[in-house]
PDB file of C-alpha atoms in Angstrom:
ATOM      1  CA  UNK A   1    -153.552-186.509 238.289  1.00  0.00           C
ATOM      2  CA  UNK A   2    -152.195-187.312 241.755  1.00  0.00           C
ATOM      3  CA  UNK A   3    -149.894-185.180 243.349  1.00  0.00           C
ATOM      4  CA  UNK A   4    -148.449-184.314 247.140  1.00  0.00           C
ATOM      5  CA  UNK A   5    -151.424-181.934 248.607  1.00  0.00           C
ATOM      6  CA  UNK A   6    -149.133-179.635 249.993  1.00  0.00           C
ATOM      7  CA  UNK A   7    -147.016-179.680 246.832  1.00  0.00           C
ATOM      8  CA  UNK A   8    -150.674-178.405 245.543  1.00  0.00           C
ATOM      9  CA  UNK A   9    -151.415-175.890 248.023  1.00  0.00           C
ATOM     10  CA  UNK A  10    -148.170-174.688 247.597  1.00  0.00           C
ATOM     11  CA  UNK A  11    -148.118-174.134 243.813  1.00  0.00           C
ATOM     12  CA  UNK A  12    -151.546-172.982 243.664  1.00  0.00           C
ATOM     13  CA  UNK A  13    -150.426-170.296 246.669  1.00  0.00           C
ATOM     14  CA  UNK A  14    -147.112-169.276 244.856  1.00  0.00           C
ATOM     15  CA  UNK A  15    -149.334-168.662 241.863  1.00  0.00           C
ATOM     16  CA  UNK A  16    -152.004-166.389 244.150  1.00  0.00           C
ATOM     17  CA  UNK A  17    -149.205-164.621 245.510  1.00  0.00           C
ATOM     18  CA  UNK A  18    -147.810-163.791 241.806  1.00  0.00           C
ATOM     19  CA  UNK A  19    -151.237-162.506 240.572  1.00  0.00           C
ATOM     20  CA  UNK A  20    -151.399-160.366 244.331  1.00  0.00           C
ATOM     21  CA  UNK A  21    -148.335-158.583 243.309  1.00  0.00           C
ATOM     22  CA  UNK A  22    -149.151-157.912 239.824  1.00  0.00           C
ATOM     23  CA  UNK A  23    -152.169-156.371 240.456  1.00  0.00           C
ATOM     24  CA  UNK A  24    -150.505-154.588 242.777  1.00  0.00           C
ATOM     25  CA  UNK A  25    -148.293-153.019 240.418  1.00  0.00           C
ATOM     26  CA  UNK A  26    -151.246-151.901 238.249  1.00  0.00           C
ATOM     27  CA  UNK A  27    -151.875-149.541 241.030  1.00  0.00           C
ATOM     28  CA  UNK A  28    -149.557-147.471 239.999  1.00  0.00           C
ATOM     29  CA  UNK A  29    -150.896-147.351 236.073  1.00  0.00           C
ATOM     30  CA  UNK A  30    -152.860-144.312 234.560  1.00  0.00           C
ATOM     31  CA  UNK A  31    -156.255-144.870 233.458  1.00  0.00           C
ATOM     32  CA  UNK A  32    -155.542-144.783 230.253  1.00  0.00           C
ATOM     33  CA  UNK A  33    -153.443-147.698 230.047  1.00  0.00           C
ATOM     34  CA  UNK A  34    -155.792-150.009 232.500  1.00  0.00           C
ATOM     35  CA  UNK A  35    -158.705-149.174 229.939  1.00  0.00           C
ATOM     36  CA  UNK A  36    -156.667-149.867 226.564  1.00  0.00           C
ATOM     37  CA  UNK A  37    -157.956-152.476 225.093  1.00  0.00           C
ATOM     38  CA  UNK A  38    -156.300-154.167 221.865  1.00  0.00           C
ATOM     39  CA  UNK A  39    -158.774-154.243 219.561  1.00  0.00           C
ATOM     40  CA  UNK A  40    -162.917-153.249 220.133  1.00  0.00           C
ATOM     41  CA  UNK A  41    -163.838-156.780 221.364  1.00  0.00           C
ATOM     42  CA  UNK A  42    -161.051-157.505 223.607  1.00  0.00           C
ATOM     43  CA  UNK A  43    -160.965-156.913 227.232  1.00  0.00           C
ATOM     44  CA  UNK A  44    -158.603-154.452 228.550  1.00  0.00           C
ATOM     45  CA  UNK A  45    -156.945-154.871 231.892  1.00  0.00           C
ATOM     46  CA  UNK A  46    -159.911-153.815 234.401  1.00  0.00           C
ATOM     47  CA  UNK A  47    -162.260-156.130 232.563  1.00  0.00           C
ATOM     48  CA  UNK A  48    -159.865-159.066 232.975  1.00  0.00           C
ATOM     49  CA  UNK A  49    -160.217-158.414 236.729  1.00  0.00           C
ATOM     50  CA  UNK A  50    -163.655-157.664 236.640  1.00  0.00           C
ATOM     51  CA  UNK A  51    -164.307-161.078 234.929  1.00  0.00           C
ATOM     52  CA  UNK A  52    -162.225-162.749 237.945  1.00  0.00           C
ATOM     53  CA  UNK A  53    -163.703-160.765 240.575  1.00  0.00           C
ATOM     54  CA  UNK A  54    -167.558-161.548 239.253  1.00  0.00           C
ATOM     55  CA  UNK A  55    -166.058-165.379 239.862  1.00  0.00           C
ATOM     56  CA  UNK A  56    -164.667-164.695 242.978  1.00  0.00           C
ATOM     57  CA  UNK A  57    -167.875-163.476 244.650  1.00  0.00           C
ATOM     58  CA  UNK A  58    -169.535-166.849 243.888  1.00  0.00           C
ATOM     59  CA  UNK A  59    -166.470-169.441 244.328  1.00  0.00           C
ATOM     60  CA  UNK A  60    -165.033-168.017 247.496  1.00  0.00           C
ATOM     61  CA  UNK A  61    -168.188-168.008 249.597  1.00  0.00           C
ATOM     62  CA  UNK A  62    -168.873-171.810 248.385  1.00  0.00           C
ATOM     63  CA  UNK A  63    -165.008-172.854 248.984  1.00  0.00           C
ATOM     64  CA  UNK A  64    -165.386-171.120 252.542  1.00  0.00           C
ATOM     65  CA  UNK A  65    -168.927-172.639 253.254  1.00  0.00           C
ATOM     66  CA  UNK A  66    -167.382-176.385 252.572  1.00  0.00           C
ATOM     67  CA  UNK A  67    -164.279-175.900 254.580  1.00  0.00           C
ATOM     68  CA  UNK A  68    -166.742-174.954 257.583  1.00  0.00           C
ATOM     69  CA  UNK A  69    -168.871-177.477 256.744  1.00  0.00           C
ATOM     70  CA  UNK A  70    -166.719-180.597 255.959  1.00  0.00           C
ATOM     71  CA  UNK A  71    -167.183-183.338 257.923  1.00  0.00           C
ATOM     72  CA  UNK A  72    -163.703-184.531 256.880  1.00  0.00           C
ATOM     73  CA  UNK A  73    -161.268-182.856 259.036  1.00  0.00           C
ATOM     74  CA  UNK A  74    -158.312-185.337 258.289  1.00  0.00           C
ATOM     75  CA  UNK A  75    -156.038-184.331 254.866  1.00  0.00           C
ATOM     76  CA  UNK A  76    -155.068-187.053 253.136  1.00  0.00           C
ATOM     77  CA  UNK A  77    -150.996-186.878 252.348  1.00  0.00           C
ATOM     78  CA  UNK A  78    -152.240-186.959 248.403  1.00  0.00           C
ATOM     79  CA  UNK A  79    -154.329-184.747 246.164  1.00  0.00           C
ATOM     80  CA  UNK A  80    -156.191-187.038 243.061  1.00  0.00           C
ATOM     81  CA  UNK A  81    -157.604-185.442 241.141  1.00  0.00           C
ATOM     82  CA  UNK A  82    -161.458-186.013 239.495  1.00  0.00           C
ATOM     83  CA  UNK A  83    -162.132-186.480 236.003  1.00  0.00           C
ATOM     84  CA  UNK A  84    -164.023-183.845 235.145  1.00  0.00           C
ATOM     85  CA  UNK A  85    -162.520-181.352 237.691  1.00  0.00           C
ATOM     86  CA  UNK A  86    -159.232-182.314 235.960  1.00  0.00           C
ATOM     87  CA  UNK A  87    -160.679-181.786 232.676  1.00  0.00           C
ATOM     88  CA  UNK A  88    -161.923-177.985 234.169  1.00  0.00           C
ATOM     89  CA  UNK A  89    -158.720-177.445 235.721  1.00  0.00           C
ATOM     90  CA  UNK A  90    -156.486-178.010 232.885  1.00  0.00           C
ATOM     91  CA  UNK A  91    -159.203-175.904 230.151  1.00  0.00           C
ATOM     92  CA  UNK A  92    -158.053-172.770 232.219  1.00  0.00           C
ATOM     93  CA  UNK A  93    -154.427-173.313 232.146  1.00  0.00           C
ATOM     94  CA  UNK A  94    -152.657-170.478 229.974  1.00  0.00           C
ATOM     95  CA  UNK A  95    -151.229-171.914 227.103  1.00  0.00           C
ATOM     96  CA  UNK A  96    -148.382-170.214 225.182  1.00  0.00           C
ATOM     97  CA  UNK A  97    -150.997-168.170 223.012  1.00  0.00           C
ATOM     98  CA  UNK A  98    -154.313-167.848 224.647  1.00  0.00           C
ATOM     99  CA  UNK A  99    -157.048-169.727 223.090  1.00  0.00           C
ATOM    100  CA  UNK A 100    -160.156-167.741 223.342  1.00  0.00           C
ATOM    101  CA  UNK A 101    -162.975-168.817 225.543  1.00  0.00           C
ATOM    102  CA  UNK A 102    -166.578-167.669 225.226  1.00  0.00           C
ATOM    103  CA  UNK A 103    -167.524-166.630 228.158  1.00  0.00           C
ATOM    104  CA  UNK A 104    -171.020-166.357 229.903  1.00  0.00           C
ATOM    105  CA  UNK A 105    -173.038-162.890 228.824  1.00  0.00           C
ATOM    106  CA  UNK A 106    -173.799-162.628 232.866  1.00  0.00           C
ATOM    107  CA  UNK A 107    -170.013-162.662 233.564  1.00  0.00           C
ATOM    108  CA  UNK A 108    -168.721-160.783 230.078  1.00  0.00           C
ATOM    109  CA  UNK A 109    -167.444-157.038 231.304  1.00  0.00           C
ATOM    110  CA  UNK A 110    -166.991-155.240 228.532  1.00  0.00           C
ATOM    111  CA  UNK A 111    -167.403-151.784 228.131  1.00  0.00           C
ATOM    112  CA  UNK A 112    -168.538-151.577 231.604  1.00  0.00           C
ATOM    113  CA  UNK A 113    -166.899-148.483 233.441  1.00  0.00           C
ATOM    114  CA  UNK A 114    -164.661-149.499 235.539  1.00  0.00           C
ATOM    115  CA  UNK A 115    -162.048-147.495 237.811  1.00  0.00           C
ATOM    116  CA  UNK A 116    -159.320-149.270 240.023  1.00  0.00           C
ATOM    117  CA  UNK A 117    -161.276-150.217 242.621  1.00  0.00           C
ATOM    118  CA  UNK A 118    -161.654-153.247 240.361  1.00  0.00           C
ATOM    119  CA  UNK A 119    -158.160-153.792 241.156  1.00  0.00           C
ATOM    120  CA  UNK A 120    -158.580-153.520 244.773  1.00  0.00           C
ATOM    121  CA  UNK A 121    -161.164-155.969 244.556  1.00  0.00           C
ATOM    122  CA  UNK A 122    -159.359-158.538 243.173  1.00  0.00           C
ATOM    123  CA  UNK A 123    -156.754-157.822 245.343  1.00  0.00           C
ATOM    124  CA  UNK A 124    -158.713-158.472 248.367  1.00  0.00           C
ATOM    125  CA  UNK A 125    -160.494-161.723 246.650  1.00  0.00           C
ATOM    126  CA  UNK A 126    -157.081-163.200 246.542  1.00  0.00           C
ATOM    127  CA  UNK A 127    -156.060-162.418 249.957  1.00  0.00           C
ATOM    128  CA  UNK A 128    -158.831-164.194 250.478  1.00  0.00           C
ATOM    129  CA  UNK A 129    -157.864-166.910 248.615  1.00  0.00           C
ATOM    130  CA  UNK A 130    -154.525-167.372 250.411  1.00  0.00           C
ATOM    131  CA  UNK A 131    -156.624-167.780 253.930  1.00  0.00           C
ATOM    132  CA  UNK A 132    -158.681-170.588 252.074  1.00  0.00           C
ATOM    133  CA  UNK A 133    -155.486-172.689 251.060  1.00  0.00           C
ATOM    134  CA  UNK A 134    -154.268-172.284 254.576  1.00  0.00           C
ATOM    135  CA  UNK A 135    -157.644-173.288 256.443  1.00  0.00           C
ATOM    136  CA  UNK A 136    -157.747-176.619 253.504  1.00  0.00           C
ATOM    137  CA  UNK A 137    -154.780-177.949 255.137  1.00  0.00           C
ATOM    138  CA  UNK A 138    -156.737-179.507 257.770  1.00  0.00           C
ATOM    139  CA  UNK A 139    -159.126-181.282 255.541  1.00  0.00           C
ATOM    140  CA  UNK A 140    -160.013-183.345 253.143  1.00  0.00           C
ATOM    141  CA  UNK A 141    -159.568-182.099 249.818  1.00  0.00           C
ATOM    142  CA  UNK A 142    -161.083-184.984 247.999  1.00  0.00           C
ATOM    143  CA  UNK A 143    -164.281-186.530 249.849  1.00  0.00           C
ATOM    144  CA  UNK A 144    -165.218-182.318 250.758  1.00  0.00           C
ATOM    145  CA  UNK A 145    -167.383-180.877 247.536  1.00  0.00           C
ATOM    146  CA  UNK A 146    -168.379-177.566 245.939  1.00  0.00           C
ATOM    147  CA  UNK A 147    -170.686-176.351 243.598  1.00  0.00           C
ATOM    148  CA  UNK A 148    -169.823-174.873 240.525  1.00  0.00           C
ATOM    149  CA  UNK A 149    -171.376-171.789 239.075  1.00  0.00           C
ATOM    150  CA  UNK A 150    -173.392-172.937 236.407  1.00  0.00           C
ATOM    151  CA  UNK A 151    -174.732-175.808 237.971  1.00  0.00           C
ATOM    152  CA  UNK A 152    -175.319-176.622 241.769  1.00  0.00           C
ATOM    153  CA  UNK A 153    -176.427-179.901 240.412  1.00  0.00           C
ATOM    154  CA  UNK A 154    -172.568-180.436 239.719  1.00  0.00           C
ATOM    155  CA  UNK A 155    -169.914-181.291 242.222  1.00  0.00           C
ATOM    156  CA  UNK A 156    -165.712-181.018 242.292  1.00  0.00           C
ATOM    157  CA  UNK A 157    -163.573-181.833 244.802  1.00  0.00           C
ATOM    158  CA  UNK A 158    -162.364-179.405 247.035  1.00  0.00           C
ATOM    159  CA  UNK A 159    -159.008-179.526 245.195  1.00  0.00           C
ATOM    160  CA  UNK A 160    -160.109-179.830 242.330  1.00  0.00           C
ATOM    161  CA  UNK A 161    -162.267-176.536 242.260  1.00  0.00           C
ATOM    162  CA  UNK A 162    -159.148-174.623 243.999  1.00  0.00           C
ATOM    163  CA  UNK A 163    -157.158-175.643 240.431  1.00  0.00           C
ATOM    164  CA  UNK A 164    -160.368-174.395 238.411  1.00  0.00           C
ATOM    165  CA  UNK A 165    -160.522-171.059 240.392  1.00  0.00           C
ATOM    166  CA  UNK A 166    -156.643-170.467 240.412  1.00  0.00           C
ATOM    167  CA  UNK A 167    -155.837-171.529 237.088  1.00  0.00           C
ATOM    168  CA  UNK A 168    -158.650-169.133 235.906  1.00  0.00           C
ATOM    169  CA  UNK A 169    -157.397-166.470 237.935  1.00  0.00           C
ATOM    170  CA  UNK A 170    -154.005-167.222 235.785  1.00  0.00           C
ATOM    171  CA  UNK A 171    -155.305-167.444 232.614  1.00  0.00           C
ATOM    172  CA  UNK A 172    -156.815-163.715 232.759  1.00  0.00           C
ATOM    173  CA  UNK A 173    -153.908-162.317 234.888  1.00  0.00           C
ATOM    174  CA  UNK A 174    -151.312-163.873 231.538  1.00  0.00           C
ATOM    175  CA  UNK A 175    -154.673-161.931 229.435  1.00  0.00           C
ATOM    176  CA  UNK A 176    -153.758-158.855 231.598  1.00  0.00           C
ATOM    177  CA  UNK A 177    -150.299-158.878 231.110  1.00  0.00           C
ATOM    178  CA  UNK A 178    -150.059-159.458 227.601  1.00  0.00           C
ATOM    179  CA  UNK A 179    -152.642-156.149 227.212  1.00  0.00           C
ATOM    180  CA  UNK A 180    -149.455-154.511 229.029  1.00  0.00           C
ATOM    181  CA  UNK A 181    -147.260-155.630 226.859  1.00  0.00           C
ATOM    182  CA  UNK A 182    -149.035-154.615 223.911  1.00  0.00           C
ATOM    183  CA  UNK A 183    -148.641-150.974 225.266  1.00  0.00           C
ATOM    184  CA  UNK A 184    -145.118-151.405 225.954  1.00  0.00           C
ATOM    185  CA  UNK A 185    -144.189-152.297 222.520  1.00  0.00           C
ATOM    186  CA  UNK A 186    -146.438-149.555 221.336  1.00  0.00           C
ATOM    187  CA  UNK A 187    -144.808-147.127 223.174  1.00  0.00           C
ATOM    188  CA  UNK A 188    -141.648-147.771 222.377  1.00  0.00           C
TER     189      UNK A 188
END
């Protein structure tokens, strides 16, 4: 895949800013309906968030550490993507019905107790977010690397990893909403 970077800083902002608002409007939900969950093994809202914000802790710290760190302080006008960060990226994309993922038992919420400072969290996480994409402008979002969080031994490309993270972030926010929706109808 090879596409304008700022066309992908862009979209991947416009899609940060979308999840931002939506969990700000879960602010305003009861308890009850952010700890509904569909069926006794599916995650209800706060767990969706909780499963983000578990990834947040250890992607944002490593996506901040490289932009510090890079030695390659020049953008290139084009984003092309890696192989297998493409391949990572495009797993996480929501498809018109979610196809489960198992997920790690270290990063697997369920049941926890969780109140909405979950939501808060996540919140901040992807204000957080939206200062990364801004501070990648200035460099290289190809040649500068991250870890990933089951392997240090594995690198992605700066853009590349930015996909992964968003596109997660996505994936459980569409998980979220759908959990809504499955109240709505309910209700009504």
């Amino acid at each position: 895949m090879k596409i304008p970077t700022n066309q992908l800083l862009n979209e991947l902002r416009i899609i940060t800013e979308n999840n931002i608002e939506f969990a700000q409007s879960l602010l305003d939900q009861i308890n009850e309906t952010l700890n509904f969950r569909t069926s006794e093994d599916s995650w209800n809202i706060l767990e969706c968030l909780e499963h983000l914000n578990f990834y947040g802790k250890f992607y944002l710290p490593e996506i901040e550490d490289r932009i510090n760190e890079s030695r390659f302080q020049v953008a290139r006008s084009d984003f092309k993507s890696g192989l297998l960060g493409n391949y990572f990226a495009k797993m996480m994309l929501p498809k018109e019905k979610l196809n489960k993922m198992k997920t790690l038992k270290i990063s697997n919420p369920i049941h926890k107790q969780l109140d909405k400072y979950v939501i808060e969290e996540f919140i901040n996480q992807q204000n957080k977010v939206l200062e990364l994409l801004e501070r990648a402008k200035v460099v290289d979002l190809e040649r500068t690397k991250t870890s990933i969080s089951i392997s240090k031994l594995i690198k992605l490309k700066l853009g590349d990893t930015f996909r992964f993270v968003i596109y997660h972030n996505l994936r459980h926010i569409k998980q979220a909403e759908n959990v809504l929706k499955s109240i709505q109808i309910g209700v009504n």
